[in-house]
Coordinates of C-alpha atoms and ligand atoms in Angstrom, one line a residue:
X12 CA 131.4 -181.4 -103.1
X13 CA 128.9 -182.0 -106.0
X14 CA 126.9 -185.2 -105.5
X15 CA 124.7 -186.0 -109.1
X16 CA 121.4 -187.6 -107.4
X17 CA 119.4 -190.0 -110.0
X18 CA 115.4 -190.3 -109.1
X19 CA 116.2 -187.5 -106.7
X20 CA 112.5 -186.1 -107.0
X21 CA 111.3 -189.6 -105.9
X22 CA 110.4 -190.8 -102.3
X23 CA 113.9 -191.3 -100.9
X24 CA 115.8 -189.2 -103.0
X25 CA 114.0 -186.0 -102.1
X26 CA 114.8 -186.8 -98.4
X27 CA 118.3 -187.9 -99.1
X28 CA 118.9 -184.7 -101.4
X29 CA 117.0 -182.6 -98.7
X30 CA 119.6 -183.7 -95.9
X31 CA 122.6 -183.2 -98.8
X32 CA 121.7 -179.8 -99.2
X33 CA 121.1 -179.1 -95.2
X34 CA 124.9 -180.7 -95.4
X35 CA 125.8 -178.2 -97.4
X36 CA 126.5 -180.4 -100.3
X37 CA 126.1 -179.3 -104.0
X38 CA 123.5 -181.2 -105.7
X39 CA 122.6 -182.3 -108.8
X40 CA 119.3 -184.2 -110.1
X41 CA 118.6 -186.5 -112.5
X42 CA 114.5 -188.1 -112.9
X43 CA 112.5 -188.5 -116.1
X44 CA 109.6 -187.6 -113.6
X45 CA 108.1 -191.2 -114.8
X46 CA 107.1 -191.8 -110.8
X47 CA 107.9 -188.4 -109.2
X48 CA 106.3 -184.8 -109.2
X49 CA 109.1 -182.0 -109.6
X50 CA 107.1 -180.4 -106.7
X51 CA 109.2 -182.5 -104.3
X52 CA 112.4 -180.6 -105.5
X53 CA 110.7 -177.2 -104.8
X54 CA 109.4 -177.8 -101.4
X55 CA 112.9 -179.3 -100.7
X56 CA 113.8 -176.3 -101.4
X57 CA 111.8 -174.1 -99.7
X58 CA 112.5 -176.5 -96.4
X59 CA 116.5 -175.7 -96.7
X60 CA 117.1 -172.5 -98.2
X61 CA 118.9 -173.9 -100.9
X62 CA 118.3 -175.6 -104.3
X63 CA 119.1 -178.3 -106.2
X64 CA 120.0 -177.9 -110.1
X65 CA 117.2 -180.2 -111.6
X66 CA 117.4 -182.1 -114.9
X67 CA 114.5 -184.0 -116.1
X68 CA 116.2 -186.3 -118.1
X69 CA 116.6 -190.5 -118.4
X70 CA 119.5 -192.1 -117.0
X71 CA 119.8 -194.4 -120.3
X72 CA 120.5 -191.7 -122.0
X73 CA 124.3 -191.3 -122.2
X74 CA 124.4 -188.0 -123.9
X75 CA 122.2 -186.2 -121.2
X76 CA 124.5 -187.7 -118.7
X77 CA 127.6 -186.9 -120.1
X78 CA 126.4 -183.4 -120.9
X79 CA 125.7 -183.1 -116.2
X80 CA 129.3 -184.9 -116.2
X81 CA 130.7 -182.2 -118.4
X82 CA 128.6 -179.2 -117.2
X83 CA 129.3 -179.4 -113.3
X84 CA 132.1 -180.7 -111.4
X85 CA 130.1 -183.9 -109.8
X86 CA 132.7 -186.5 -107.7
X87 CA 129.9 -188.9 -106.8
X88 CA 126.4 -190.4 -108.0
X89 CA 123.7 -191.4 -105.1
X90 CA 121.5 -193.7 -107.5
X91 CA 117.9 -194.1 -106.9
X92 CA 116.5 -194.0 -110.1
X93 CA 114.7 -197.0 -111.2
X94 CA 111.3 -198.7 -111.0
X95 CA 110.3 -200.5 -107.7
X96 CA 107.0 -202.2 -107.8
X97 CA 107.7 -205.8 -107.2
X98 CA 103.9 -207.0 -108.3
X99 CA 104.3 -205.0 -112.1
X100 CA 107.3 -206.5 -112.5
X101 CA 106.2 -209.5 -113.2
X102 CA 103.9 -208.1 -116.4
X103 CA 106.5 -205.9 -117.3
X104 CA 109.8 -207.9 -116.7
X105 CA 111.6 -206.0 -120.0
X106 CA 110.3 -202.3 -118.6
X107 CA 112.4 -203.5 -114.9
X108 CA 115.5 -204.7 -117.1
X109 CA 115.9 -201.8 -119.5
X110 CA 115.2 -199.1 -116.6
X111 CA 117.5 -201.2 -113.8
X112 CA 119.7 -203.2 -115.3
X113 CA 120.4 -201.3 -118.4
X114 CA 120.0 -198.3 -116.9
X115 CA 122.6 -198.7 -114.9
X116 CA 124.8 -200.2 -117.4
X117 CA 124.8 -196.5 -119.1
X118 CA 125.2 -194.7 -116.1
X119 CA 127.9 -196.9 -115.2
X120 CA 129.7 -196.3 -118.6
X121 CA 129.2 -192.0 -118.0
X122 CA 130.9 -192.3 -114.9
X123 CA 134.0 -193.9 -116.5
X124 CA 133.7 -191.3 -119.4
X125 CA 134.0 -188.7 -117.0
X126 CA 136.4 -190.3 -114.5
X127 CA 133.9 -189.9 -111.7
X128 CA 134.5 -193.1 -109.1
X129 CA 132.4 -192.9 -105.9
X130 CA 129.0 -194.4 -106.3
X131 CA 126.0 -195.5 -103.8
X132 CA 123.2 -197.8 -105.1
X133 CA 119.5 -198.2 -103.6
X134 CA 119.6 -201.9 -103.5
X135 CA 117.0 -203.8 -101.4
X136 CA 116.4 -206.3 -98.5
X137 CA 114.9 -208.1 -102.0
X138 CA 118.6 -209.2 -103.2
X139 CA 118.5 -211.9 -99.9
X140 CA 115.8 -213.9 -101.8
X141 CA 113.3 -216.2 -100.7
X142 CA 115.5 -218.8 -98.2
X143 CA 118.1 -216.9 -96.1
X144 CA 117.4 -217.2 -92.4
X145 CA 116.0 -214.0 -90.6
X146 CA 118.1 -211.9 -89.6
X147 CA 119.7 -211.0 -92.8
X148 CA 123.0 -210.8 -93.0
X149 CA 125.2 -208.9 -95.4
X150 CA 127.8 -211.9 -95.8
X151 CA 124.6 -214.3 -96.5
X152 CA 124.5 -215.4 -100.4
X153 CA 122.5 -213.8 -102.3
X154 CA 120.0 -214.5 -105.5
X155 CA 117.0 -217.0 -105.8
X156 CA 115.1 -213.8 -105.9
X157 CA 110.9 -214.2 -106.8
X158 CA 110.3 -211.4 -109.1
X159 CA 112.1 -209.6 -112.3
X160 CA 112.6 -206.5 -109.7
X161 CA 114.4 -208.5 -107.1
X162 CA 116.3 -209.9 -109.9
X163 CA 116.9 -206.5 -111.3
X164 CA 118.9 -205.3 -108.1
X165 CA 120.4 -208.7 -107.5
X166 CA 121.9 -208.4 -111.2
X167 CA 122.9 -204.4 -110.4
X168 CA 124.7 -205.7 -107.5
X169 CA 126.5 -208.5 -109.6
X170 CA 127.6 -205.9 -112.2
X171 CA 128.3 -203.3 -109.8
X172 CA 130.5 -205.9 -108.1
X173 CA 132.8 -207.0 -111.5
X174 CA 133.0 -203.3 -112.2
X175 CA 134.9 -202.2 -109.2
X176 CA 137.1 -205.3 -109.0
X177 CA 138.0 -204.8 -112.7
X178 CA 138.7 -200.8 -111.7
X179 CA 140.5 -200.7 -108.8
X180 CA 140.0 -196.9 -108.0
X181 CA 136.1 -196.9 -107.6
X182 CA 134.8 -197.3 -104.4
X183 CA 130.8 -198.7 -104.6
X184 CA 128.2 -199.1 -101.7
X185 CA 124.7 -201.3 -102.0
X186 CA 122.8 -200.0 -99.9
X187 CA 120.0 -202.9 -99.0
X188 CA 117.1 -201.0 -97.6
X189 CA 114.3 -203.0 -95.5
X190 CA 111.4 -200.9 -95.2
X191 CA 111.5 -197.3 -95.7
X192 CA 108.0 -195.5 -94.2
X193 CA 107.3 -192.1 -93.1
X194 CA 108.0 -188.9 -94.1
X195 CA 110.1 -185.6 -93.4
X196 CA 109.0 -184.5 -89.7
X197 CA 107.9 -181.0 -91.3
X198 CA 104.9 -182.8 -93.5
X199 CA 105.7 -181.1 -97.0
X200 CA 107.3 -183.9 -98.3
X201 CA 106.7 -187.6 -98.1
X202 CA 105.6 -191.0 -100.5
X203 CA 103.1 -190.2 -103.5
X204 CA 102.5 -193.2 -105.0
X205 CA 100.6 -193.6 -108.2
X206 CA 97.1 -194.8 -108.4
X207 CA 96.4 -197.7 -106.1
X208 CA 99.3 -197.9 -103.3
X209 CA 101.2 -201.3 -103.3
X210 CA 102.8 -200.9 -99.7
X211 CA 101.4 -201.2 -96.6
X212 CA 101.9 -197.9 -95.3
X213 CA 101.0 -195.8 -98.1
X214 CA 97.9 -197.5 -98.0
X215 CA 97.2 -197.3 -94.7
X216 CA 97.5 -193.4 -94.8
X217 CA 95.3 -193.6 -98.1
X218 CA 92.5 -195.4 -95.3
X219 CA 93.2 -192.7 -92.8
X220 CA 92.1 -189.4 -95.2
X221 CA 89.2 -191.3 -96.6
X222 CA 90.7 -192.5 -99.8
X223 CA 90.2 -196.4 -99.6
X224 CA 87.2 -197.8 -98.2
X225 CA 89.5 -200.2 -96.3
X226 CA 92.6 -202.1 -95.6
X227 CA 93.5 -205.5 -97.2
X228 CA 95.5 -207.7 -95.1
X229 CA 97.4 -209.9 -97.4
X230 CA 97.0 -213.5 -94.6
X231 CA 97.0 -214.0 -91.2
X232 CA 98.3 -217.9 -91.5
X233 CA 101.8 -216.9 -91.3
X234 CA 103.8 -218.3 -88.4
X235 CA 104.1 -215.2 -86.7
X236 CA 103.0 -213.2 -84.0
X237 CA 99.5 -212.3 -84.8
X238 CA 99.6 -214.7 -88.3
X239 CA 100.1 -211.8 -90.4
X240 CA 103.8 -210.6 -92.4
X241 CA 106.7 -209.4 -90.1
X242 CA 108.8 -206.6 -91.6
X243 CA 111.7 -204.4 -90.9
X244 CA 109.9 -201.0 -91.0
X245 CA 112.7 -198.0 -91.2
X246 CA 111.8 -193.8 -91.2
X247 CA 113.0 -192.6 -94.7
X248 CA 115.0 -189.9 -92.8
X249 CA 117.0 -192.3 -91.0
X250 CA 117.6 -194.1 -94.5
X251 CA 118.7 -190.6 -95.6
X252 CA 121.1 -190.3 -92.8
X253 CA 122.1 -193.4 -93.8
X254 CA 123.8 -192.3 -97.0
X255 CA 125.5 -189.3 -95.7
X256 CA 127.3 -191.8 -93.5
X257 CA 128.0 -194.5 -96.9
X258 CA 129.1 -190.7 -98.4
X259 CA 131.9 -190.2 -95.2
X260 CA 132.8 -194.0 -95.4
X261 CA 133.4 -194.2 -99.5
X262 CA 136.8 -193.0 -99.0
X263 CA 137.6 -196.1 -97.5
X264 CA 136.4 -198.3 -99.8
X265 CA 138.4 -200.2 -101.6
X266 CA 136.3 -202.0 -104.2
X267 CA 132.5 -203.1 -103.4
X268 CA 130.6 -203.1 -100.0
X269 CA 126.9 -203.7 -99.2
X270 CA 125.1 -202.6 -95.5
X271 CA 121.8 -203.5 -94.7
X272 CA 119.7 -200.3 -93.6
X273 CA 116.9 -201.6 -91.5
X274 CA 115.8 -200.9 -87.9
X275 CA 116.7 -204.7 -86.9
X276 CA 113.6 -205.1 -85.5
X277 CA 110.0 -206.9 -87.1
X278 CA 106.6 -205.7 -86.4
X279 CA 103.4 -207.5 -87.8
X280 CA 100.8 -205.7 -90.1
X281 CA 98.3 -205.6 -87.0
X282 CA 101.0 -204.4 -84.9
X283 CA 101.6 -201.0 -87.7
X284 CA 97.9 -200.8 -87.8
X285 CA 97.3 -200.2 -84.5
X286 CA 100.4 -197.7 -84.4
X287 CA 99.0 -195.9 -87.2
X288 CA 95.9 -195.8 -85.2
X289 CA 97.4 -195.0 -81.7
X290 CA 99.8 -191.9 -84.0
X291 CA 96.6 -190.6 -86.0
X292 CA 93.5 -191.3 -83.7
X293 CA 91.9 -192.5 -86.6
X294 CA 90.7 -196.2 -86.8
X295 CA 91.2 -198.0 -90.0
X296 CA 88.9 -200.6 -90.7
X297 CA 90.5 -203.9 -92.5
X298 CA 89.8 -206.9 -93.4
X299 CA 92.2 -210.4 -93.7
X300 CA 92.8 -211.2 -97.6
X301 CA 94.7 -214.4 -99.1
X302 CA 97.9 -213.9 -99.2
X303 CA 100.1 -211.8 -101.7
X304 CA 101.9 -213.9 -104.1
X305 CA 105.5 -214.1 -103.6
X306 CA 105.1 -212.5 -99.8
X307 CA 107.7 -213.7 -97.3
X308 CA 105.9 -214.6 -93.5
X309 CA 109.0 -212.3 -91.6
X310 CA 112.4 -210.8 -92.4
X311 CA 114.2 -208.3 -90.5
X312 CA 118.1 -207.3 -90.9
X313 CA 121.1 -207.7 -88.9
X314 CA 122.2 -204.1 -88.7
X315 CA 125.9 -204.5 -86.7
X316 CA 128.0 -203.9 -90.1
X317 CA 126.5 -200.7 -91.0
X318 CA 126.9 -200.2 -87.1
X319 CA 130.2 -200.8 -86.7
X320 CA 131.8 -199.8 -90.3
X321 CA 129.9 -196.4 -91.1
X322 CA 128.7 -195.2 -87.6
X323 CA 125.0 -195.7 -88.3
X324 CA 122.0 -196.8 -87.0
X325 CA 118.2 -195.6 -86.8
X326 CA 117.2 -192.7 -84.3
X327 CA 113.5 -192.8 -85.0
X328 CA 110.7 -195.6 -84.1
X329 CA 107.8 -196.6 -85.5
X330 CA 105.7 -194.1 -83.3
X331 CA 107.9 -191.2 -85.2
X332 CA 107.6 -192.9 -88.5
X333 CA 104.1 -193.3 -87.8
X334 CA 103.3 -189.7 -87.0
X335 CA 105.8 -188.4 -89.6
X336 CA 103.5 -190.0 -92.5
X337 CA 100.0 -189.3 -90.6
X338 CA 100.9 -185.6 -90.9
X339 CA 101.8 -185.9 -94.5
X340 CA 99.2 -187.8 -95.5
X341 CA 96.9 -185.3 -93.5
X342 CA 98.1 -181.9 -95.3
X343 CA 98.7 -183.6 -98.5
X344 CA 95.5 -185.8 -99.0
X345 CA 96.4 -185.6 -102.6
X346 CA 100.1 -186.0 -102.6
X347 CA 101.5 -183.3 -104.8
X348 CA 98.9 -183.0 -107.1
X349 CA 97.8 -180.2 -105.6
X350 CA 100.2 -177.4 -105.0
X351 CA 100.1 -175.2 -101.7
Ligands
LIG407 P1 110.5 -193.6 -106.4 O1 109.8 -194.3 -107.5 O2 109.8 -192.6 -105.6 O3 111.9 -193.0 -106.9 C1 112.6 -193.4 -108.1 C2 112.8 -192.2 -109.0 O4 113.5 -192.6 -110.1 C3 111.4 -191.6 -109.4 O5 111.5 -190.2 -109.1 C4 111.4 -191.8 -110.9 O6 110.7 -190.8 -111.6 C5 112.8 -191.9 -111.3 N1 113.2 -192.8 -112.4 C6 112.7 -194.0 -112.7 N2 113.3 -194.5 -113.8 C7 114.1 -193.5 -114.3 C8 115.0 -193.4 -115.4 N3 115.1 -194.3 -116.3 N4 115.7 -192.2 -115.5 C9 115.6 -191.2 -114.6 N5 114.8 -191.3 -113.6 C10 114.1 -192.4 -113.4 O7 111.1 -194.8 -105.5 P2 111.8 -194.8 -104.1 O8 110.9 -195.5 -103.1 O9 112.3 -193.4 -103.8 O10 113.0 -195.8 -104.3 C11 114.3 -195.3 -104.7 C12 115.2 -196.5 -105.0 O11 115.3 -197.3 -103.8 C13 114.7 -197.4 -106.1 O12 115.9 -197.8 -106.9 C14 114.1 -198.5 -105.4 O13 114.1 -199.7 -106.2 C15 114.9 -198.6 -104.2 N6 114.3 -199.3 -103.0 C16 113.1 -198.8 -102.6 C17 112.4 -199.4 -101.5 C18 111.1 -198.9 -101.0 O14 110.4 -199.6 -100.3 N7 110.7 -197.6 -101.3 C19 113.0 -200.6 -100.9 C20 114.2 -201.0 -101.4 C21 114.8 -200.4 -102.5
LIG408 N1 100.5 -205.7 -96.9 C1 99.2 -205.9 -96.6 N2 98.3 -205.1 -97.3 C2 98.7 -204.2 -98.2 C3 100.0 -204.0 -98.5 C4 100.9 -204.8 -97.8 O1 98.8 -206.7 -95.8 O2 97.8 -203.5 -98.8 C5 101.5 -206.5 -96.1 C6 102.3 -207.4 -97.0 O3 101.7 -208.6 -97.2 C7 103.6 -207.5 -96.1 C8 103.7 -206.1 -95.4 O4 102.4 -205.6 -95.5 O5 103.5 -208.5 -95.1 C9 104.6 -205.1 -96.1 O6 104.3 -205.1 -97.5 P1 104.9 -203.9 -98.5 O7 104.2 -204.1 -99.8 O8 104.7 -202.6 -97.8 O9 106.4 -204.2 -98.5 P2 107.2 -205.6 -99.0 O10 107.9 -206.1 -97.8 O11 106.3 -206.5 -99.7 O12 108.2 -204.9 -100.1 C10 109.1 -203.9 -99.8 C11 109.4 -203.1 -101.0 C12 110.1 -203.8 -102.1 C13 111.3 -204.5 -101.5 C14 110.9 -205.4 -100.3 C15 112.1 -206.0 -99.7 O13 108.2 -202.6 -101.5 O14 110.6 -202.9 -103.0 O15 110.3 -204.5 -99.3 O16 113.0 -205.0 -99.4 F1 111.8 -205.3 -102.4

């Protein structure tokens, strides 16, 4: 089968294309590199043996996309590509629409060009918005989300969801990831954010090799455990797993479903702190912040549907997912910047 991968040099698409290929899947990518290093694909690469064919091009571009359609014979799209930080998005609302939303849209329309019908989306634990009840649960409403991004996937999801009613014979799955940390157990690939990291982890890691002076720990009023923000924290490999099994269950799909991928389990800030610590034997010094604007206290998922409908659920803890990114971080101080 050929699966046509968009932001497949990113974060979780290198690891999801990484466990296509060790599948034995044929796989096509599609990134405009704007947050991703090609490196990725290469070590991928080197790690299984087997390549992926890589196009740097932009998903609203229908004629590049048409042109993959045309040139290979793909059956299904794994969609990643997109822009995720929730804090820009609020100074650059239009950037999040026309890359999301409207990206999207054109991808969308190549797919019905070309007849191709099976798609997965990256949505996000985001779509729940601010009020739903912990856990999350898949047949909660969602909307009433706090920032263009949220509102970007929450909108995808809306479209995605008129598309396949109006066209009976596609079969789409939102995939509403929690927290995705960590990083391929072999340490050559992992997260390499740009600048200043916005998440928790990557900045943590960032501590660990000497990069930042220091933790900031955004509050410690919440009504939580220690006081400080309760997440559901999940190893990128298990997320990857968790689209080969959306791949197996597609078939069954009749129309449009979502799963929650999470762990189904919270941990505080301190709590991943001293993890990180306890993984790494290296301290990281911190200090407590005001809180981040627009930061929920705790949300974690109810995981039974993805359980029960496609036969998944994670196999790594936050120990793993802890050592997993330490020895990243550790061989790759620099991300990808610097080559072997
Ligand atoms: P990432 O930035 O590492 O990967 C996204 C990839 O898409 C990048 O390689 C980027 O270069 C590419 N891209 C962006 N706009 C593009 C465009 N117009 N055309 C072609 N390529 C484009 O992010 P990630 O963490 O791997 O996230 C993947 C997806 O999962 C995103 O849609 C994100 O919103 C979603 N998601 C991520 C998280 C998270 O915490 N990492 C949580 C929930 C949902
Ligand atoms: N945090 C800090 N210091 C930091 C970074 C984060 O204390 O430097 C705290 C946050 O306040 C929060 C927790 O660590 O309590 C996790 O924050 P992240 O930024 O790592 O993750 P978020 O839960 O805020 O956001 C993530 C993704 C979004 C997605 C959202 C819901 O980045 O894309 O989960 O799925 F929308």
């Amino acid at each position: 089968m050929t699966i046509l991968v968009t932001g497949g040099a990113g974060y979780i698409g290198s690891h999801t294309v990484l466990a296509l290929l060790e599948r034995g899947e044929d796989v096509v990518v599609v990134d405009n590199l704007s947050n991703a290093s090609a490196e990725s694909l290469r070590r991928v690469a080197a790690l299984t043996g087997k390549a992926a064919t890589f196009c740097q091009g932009d998903i609203r571009d229908i004629a590049c996309l048409n042109a993959l359609f045309s040139q290979h014979p793909i059956t299904r799209v794994i969609h990643f590509a997109g822009l995720k930080a929730v804090g820009e998005s609020t100074r650059k609302p239009l950037e999040y629409y026309q890359n999301n939303v409207a990206g999207t849209l054109v991808l969308l329309e190549a797919m019905r060009q070309a007849d191709v019908r099976q798609l997965i989306f990256s949505s996000s634990a985001t779509v729940y918005g601010a009020d739903s009840p912990v856990p999350y649960r898949e047949t909660m409403p969602t909307g009433g989300t706090s920032s263009p991004y949220g509102s970007s996937k929450f909108m995808v999801e809306q479209i995605l969801q008129d598309f396949a009613r109006a066209n009976a014979h596609f079969a789409i799955i939102a995939l509403r990831y929690f927290n995705p940390v960590g990083a391929h157990p072999s340490g050559r690939i992992g997260e390499d954010p740009l600048g200043i990291p916005n998440n928790l982890l990557p900045y943590i890691a960032q501590v660990a090799v000497g990069k930042r002076e220091k933790l900031g720990v955004f509050g410690a009023d919440f009504p939580t455990r220690d006081g400080t923000g309760v997440r559901d924290y999940i190893h990128v490999m298990d997320v990857a797993a968790g689209h080969l099994a959306a791949m197996d269950h597609l078939p069954q799909i009749s129309a449009f479903e979502a799963y929650n991928l999470g762990a189904g389990v919270g941990y505080t800030v301190l709590e991943m702190v001293n993890a990180f610590e306890q993984a790494s034997g290296v301290k990281i010094p911190y200090q407590i912040l005001p809180r981040r604007d627009g930061d929920l206290a705790a949300f974690w998922a109810d995981v039974h549907r993805a359980k029960q409908q496609l036969g998944w659920q994670v196999t790594r803890d936050i120990h793993q997912m802890m050592q997993d990114l330490w020895r990243w971080q550790k061989n790759n101080p620099h991300g990808y910047a610097v080559g072997e």
